[in-house]
PDB file of C-alpha atoms in Angstrom:
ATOM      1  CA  UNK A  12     313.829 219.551 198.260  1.00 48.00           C
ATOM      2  CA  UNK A  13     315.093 219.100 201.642  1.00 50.00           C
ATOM      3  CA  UNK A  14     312.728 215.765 202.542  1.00 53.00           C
ATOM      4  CA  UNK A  15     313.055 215.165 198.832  1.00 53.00           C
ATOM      5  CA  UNK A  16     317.217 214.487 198.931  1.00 57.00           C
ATOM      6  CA  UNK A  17     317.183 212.439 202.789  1.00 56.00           C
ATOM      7  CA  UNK A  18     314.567 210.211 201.283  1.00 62.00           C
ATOM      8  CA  UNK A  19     316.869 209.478 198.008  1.00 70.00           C
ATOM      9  CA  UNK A  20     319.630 209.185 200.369  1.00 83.00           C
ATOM     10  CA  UNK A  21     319.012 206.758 202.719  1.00 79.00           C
ATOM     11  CA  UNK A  22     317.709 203.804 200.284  1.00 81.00           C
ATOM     12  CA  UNK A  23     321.605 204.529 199.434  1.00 84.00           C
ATOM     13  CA  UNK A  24     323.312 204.404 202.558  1.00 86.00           C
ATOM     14  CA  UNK A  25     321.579 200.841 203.406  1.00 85.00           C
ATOM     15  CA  UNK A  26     322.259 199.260 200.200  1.00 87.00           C
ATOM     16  CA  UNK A  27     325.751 200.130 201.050  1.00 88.00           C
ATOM     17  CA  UNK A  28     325.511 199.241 204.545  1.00 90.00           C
ATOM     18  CA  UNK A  29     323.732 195.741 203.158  1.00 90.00           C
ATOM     19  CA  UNK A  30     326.538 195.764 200.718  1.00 90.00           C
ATOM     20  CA  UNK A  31     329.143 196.016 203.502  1.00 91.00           C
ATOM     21  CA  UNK A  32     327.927 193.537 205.864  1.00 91.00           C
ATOM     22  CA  UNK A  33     328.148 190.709 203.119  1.00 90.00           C
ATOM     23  CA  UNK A  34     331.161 191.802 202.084  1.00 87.00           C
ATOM     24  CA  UNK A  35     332.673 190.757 205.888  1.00 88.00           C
ATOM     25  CA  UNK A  36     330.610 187.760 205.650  1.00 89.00           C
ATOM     26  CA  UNK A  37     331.434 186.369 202.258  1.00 85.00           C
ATOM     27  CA  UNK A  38     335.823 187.405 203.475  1.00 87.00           C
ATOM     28  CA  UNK A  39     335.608 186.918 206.834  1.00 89.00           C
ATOM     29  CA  UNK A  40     336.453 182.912 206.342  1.00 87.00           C
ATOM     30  CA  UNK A  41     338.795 183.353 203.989  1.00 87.00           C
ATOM     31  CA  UNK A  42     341.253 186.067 206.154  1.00 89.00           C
ATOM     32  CA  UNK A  43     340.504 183.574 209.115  1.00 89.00           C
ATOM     33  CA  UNK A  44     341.667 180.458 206.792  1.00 89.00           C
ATOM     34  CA  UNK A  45     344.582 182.758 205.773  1.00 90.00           C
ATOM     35  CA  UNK A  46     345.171 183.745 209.225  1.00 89.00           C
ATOM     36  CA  UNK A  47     344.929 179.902 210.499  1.00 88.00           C
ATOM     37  CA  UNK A  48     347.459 178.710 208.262  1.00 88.00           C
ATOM     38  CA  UNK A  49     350.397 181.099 209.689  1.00 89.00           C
ATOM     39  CA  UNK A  50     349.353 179.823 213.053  1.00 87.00           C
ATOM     40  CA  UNK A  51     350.633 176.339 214.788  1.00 86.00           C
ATOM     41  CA  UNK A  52     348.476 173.519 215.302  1.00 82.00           C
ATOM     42  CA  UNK A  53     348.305 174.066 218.517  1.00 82.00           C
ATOM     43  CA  UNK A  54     347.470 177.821 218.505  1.00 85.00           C
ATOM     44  CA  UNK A  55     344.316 177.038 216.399  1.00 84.00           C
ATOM     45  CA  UNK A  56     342.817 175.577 219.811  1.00 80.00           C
ATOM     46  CA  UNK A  57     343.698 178.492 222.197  1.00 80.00           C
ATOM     47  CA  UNK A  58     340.910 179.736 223.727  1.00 79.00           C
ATOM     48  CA  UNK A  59     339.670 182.458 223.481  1.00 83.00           C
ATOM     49  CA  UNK A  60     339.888 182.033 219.816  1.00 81.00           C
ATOM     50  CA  UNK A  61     342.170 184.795 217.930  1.00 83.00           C
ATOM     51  CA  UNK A  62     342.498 186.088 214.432  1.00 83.00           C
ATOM     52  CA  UNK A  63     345.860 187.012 214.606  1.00 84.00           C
ATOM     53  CA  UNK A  64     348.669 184.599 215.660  1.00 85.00           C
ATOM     54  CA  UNK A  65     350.930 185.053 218.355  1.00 83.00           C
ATOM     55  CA  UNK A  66     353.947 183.830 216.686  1.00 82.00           C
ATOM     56  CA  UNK A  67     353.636 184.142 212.790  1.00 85.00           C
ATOM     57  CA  UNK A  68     354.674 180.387 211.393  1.00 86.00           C
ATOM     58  CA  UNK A  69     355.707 179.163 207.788  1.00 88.00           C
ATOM     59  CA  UNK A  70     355.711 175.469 208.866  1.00 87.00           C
ATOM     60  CA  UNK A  71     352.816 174.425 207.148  1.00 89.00           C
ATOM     61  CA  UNK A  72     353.947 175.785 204.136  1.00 92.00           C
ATOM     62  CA  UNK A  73     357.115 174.397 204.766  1.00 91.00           C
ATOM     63  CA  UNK A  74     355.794 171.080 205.468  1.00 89.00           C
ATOM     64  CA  UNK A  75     353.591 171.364 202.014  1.00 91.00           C
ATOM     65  CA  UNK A  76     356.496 172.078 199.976  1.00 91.00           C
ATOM     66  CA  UNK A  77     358.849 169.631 201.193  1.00 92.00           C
ATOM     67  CA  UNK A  78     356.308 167.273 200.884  1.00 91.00           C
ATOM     68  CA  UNK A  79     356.489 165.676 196.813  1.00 92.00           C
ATOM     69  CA  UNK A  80     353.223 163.938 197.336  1.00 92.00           C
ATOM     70  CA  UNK A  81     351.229 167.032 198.614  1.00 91.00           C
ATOM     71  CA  UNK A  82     352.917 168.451 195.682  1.00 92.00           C
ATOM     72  CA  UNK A  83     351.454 166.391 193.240  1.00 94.00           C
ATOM     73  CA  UNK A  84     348.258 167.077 194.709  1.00 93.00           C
ATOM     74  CA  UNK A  85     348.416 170.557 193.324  1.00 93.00           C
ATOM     75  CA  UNK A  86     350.563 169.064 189.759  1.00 93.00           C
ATOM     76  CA  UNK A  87     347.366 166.837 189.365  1.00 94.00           C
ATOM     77  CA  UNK A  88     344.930 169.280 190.006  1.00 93.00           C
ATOM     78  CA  UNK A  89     346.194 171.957 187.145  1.00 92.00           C
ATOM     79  CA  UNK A  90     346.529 169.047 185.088  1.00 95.00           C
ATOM     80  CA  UNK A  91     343.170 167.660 185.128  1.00 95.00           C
ATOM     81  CA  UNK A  92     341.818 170.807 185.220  1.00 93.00           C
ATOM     82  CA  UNK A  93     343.243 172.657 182.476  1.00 93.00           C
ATOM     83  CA  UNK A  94     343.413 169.666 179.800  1.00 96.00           C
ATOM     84  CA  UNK A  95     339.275 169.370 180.845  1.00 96.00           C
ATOM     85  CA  UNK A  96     339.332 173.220 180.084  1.00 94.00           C
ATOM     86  CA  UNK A  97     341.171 173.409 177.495  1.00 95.00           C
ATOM     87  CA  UNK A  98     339.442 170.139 175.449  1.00 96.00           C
ATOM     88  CA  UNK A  99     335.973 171.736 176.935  1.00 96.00           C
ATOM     89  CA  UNK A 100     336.216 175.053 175.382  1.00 95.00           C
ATOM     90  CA  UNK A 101     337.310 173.008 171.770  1.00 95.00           C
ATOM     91  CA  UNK A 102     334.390 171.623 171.562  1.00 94.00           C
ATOM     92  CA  UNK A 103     331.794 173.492 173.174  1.00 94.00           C
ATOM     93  CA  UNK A 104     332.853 176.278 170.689  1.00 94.00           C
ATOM     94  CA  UNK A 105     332.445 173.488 167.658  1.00 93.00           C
ATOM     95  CA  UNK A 106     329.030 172.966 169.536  1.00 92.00           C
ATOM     96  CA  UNK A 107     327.607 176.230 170.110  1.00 92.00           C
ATOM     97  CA  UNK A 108     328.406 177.430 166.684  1.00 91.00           C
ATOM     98  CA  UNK A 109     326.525 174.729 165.071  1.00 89.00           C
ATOM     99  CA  UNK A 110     323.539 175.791 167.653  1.00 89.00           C
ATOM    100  CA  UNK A 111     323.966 179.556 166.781  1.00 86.00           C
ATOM    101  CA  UNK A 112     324.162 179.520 163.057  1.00 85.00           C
ATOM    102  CA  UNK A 113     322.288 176.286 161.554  1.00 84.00           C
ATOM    103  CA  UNK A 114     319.076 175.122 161.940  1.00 84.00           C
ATOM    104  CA  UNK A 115     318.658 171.557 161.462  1.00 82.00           C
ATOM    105  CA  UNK A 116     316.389 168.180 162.903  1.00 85.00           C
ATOM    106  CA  UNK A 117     316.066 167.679 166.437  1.00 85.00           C
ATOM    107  CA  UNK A 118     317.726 170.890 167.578  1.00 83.00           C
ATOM    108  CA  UNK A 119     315.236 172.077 170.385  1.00 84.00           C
ATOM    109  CA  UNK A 120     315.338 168.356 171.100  1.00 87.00           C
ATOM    110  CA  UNK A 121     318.800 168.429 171.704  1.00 87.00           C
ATOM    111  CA  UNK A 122     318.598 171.700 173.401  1.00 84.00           C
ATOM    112  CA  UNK A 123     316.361 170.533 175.798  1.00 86.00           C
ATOM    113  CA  UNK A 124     318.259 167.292 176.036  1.00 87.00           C
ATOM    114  CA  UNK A 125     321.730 169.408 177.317  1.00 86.00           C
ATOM    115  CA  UNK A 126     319.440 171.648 179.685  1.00 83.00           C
ATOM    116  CA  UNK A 127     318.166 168.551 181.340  1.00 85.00           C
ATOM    117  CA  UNK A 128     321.471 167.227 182.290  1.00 82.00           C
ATOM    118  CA  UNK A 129     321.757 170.355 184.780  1.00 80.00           C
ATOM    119  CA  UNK A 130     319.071 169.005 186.638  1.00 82.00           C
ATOM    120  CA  UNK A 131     320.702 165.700 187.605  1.00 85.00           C
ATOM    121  CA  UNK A 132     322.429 165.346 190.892  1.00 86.00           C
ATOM    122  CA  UNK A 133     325.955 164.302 190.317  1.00 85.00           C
ATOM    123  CA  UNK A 134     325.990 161.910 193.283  1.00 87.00           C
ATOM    124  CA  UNK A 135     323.074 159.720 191.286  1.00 89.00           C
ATOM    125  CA  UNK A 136     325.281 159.019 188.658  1.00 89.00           C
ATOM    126  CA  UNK A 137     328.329 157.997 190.677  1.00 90.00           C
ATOM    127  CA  UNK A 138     328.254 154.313 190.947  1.00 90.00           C
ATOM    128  CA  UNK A 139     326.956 154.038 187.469  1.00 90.00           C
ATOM    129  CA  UNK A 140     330.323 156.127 186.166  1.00 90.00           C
ATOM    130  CA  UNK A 141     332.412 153.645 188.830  1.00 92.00           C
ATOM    131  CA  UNK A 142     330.916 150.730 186.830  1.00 92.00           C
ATOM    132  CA  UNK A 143     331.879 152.484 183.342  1.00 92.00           C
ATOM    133  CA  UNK A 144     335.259 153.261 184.540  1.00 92.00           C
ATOM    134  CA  UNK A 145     336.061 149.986 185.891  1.00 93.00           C
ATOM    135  CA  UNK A 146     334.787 148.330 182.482  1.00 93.00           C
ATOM    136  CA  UNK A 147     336.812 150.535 180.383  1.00 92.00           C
ATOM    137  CA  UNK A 148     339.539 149.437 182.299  1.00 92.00           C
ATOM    138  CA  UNK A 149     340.478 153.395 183.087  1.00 92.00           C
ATOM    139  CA  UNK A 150     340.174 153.358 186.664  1.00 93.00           C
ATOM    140  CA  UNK A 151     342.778 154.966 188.250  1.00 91.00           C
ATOM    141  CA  UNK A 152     344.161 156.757 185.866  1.00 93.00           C
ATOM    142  CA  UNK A 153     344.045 161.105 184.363  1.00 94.00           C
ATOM    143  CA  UNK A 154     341.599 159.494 181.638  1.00 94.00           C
ATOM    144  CA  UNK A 155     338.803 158.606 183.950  1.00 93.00           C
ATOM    145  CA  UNK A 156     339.266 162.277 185.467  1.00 94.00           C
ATOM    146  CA  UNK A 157     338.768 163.896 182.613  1.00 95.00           C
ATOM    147  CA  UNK A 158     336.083 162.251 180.104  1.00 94.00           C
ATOM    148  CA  UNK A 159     333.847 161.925 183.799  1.00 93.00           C
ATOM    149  CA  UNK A 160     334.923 165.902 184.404  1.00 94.00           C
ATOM    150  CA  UNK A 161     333.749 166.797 180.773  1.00 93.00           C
ATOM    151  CA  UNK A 162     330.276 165.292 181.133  1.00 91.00           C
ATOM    152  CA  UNK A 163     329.699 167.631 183.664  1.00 90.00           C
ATOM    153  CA  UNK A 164     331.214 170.936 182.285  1.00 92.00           C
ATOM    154  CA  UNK A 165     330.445 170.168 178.604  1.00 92.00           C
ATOM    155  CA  UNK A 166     326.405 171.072 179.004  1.00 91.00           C
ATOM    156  CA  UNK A 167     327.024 174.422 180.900  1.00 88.00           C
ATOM    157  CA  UNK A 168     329.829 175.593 178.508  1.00 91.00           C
ATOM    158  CA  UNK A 169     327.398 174.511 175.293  1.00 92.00           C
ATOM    159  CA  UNK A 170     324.647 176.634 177.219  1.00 89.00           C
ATOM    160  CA  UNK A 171     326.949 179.468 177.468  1.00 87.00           C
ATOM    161  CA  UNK A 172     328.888 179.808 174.485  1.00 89.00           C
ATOM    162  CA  UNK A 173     325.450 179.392 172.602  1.00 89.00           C
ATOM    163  CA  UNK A 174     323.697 182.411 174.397  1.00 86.00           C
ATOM    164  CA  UNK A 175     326.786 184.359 173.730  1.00 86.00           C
ATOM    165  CA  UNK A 176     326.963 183.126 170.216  1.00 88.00           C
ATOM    166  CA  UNK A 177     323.564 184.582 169.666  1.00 87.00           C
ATOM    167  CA  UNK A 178     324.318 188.280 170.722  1.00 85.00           C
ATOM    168  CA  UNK A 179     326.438 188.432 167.716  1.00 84.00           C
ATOM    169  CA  UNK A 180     325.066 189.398 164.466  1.00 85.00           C
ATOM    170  CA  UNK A 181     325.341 187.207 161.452  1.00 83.00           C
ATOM    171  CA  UNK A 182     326.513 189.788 159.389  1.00 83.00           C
ATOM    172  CA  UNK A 183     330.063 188.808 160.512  1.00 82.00           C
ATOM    173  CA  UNK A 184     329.952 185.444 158.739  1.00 81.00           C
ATOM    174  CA  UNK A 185     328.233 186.547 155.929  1.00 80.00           C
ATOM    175  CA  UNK A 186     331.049 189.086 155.280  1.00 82.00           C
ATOM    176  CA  UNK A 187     333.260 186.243 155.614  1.00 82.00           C
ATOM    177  CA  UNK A 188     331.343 183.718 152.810  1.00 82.00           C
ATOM    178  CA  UNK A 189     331.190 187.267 150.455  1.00 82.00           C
ATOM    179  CA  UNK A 190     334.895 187.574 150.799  1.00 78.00           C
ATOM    180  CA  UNK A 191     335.398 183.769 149.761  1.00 78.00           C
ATOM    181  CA  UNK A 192     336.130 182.320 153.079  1.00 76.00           C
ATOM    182  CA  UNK A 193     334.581 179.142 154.772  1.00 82.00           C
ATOM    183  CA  UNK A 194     332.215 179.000 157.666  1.00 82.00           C
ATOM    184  CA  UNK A 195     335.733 177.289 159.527  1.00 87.00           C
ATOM    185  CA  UNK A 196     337.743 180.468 158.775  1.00 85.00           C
ATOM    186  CA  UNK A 197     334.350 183.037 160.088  1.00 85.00           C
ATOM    187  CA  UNK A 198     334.748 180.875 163.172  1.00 86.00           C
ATOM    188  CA  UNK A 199     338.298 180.989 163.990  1.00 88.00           C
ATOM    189  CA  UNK A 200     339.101 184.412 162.391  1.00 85.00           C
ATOM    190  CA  UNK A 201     335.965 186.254 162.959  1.00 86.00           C
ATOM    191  CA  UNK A 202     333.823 184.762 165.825  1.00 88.00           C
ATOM    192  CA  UNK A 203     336.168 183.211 168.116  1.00 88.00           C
ATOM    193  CA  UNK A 204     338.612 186.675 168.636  1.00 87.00           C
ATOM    194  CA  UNK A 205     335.144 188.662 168.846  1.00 86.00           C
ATOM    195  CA  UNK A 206     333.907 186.467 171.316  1.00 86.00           C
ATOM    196  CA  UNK A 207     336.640 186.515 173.895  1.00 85.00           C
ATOM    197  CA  UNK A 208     334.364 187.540 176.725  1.00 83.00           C
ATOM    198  CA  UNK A 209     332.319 184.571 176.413  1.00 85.00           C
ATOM    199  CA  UNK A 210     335.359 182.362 176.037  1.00 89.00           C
ATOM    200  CA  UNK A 211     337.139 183.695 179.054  1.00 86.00           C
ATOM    201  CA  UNK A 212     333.603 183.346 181.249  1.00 83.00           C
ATOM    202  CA  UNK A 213     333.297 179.768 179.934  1.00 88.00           C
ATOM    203  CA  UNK A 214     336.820 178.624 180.758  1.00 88.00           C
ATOM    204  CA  UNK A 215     336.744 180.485 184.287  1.00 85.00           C
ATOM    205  CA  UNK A 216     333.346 178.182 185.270  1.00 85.00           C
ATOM    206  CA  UNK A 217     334.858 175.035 183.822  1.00 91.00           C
ATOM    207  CA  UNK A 218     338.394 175.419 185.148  1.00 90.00           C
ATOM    208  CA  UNK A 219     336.443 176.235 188.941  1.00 87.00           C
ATOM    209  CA  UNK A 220     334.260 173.396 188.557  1.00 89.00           C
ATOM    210  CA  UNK A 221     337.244 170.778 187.880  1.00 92.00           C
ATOM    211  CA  UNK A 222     339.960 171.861 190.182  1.00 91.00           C
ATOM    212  CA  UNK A 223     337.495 171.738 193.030  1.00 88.00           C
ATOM    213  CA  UNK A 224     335.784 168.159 192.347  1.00 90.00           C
ATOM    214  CA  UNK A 225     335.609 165.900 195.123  1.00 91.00           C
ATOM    215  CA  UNK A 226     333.311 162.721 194.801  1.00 91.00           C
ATOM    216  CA  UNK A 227     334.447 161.736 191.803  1.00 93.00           C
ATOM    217  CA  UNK A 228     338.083 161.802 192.173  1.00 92.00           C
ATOM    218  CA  UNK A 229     337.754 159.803 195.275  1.00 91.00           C
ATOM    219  CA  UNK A 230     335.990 157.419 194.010  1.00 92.00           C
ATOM    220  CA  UNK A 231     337.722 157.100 190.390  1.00 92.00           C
ATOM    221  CA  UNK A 232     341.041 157.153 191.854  1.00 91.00           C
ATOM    222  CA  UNK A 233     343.428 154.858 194.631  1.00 89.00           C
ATOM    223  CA  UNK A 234     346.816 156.091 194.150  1.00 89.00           C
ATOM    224  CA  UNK A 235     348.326 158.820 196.060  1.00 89.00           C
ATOM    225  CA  UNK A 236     350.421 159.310 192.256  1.00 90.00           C
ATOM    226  CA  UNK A 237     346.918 160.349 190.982  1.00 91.00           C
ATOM    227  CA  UNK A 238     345.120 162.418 194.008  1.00 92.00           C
ATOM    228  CA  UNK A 239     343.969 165.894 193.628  1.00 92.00           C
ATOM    229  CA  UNK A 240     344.143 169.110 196.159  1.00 92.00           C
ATOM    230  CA  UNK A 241     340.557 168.946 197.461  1.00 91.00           C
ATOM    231  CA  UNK A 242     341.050 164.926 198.193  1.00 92.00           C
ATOM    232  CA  UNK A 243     344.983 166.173 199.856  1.00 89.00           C
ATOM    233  CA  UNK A 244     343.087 168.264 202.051  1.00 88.00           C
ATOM    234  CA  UNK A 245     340.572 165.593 203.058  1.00 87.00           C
ATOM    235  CA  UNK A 246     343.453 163.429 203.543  1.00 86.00           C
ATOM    236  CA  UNK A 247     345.515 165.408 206.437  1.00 83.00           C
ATOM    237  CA  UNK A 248     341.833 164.409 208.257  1.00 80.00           C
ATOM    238  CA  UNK A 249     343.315 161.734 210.737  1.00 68.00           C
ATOM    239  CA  UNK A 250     342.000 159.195 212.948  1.00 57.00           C
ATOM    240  CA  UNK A 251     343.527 160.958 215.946  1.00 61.00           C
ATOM    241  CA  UNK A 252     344.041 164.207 215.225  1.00 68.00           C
ATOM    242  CA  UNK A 253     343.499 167.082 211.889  1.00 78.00           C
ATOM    243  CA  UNK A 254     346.467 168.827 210.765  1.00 82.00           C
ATOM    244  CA  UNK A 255     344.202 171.803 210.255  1.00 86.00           C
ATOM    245  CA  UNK A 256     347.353 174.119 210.112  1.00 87.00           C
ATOM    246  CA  UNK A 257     348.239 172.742 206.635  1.00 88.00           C
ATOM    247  CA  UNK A 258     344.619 171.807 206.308  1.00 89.00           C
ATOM    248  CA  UNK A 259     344.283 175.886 206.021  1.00 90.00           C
ATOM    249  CA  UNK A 260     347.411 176.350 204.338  1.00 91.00           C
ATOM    250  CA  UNK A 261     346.721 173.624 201.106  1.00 91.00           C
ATOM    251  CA  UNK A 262     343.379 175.620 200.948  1.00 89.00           C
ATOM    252  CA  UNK A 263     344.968 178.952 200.341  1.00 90.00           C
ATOM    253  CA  UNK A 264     347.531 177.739 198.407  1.00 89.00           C
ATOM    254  CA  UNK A 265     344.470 175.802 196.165  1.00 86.00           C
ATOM    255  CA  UNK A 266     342.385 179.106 196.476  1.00 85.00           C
ATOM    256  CA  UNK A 267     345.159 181.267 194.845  1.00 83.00           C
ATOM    257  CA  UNK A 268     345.414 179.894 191.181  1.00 77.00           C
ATOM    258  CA  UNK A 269     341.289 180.086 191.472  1.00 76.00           C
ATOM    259  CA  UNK A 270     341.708 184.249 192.630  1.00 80.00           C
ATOM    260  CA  UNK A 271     343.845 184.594 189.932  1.00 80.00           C
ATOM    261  CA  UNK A 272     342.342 182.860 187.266  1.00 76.00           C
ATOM    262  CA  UNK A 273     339.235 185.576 188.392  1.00 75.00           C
ATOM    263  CA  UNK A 274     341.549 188.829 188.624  1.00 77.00           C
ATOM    264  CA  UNK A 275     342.796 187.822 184.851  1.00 76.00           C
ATOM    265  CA  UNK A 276     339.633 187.063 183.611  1.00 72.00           C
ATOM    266  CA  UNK A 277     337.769 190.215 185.318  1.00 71.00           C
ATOM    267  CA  UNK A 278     339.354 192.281 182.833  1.00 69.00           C
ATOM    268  CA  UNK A 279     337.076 190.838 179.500  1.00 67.00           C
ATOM    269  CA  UNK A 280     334.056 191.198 181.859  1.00 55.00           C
ATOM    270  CA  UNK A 281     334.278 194.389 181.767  1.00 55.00           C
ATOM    271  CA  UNK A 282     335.413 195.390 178.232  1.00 50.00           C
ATOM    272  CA  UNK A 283     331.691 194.261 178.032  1.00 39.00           C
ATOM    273  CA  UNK A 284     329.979 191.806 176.134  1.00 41.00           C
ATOM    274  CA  UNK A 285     329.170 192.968 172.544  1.00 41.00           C
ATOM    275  CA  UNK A 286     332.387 195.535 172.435  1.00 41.00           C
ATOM    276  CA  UNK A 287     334.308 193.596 170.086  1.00 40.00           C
ATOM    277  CA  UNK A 288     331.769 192.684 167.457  1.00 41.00           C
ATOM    278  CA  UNK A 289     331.447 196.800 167.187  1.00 45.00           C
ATOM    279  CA  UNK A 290     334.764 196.834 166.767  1.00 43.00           C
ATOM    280  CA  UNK A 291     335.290 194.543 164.242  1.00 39.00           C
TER     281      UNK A 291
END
């Protein structure tokens, strides 16, 4: 019994030491990022290097926040990203319902079509896009940001909300049609509150996946009216010299609507997937 427990017991104790040592890797950046951005510029340099800072500085902040065009930065970037989110989730919903409940011509077709767009580096389509844009006569503007931004979240969120789509059972829209009601209402009444989860998984991806896009709002945009947090960043990247003390502090000040966007969302994850079609 004796050999029995120490050999159950240590596959435990290194999956927890494993566990622990990527844990320090995966936040050991971000407290040092943290860290950096109370320091001053010239503290970042001291050698040896430090964690801590001597002297514990707002001034980056400071220098953020009195800044209105680093501001917009940030008022771009939650625009962009939540009207791609928000017209995303519309219509990969429409989408994946049509996938989940109806068969009809060239469905695998199209299936396969949306699963092959994953496979295409984004960078190969860029200048192609810049051509588009510049033809359209949207360069330069939130328009170009979004419809390019959709192409690229559209596919995953169809993917997703499909597979999710599928766990449910089709007894819930069938109960709907008995009761006299349209395939419309069993969406928005029945499927859509049930599938919650799924919604909240789908917006998290597409809402990370927009606010931290950097090729193509460099290239789609020239105006510092219409610049976004990751280009900001890039931006305090002089000639001469990087203000990496608000380099650090933009970053945590970009990271936070990401961690809690996450924390919010964290809470449907684990109510588990098929809970509310029980339920109902």
């Amino acid at each position: 019994m004796a050999k029995r427990s120490k050999n159950s017991i240590l596959p435990t104790i290194l999956t927890y030491l494993g566990l622990a040592v990527g844990l320090v890797f995966s936040t050991f950046p971000i407290v040092w990022m943290f860290f950096s951005s109370l320091k001053s510029n010239t503290e970042i340099f001291a050698l040896p290097p430090r964690l801590l800072p001597e002297d514990f500085t707002l001034a980056a902040y400071l220098t953020i926040f009195n800044d209105p065009v680093k501001v917009r930065f940030f008022i771009n970037s939650y625009f962009v990203a939540g009207v791609v989110t928000c017209l995303t989730l519309v219509i990969a919903i429409l989408t994946a319902y049509g996938f989940s409940r109806y068969s009809f011509r060239f469905k695998n077709t199209l299936n396969i079509f949306i699963i092959s767009t994953q496979t295409v580096p984004p960078i190969t389509l860029l200048i192609p896009y810049f051509g588009m844009v510049v033809a359209f006569r949207i360069f330069d503007t939130y328009l170009a940001l979004i419809l390019t931004y959709m192409v690229f979240t559209l596919p995953y969120a169809v993917l997703l909300m499909t597979g999710y789509l599928n766990t449910l059972p089709k007894e819930l829209d069938e109960a709907v049609l008995v009761d006299g009601g349209s395939s419309w209402t069993a969406l928005w009444r029945v499927i859509v509150p049930v599938s919650i989860p799924g919604i909240v998984a789908t917006a998290v991806y597409t809402f990370l996946l927009a606010w931290n896009e950097f090729l193509f709002a460099l290239t789609l945009t020239k105006s510092m009216d219409l610049r976004t947090v990751p280009i900001g960043i890039q931006l305090l990247m002089g000639q001469h010299a990087f203000e990496w003390n608000e380099m650090m502090a933009m970053s945590v000040l970009g990271s936070l609507p990401l961690l809690v966007l996450y924390l919010v969302a964290q809470r449907y994850f684990l109510a588990g997937m098929t809970a509310g079609s029980v339920k109902s």
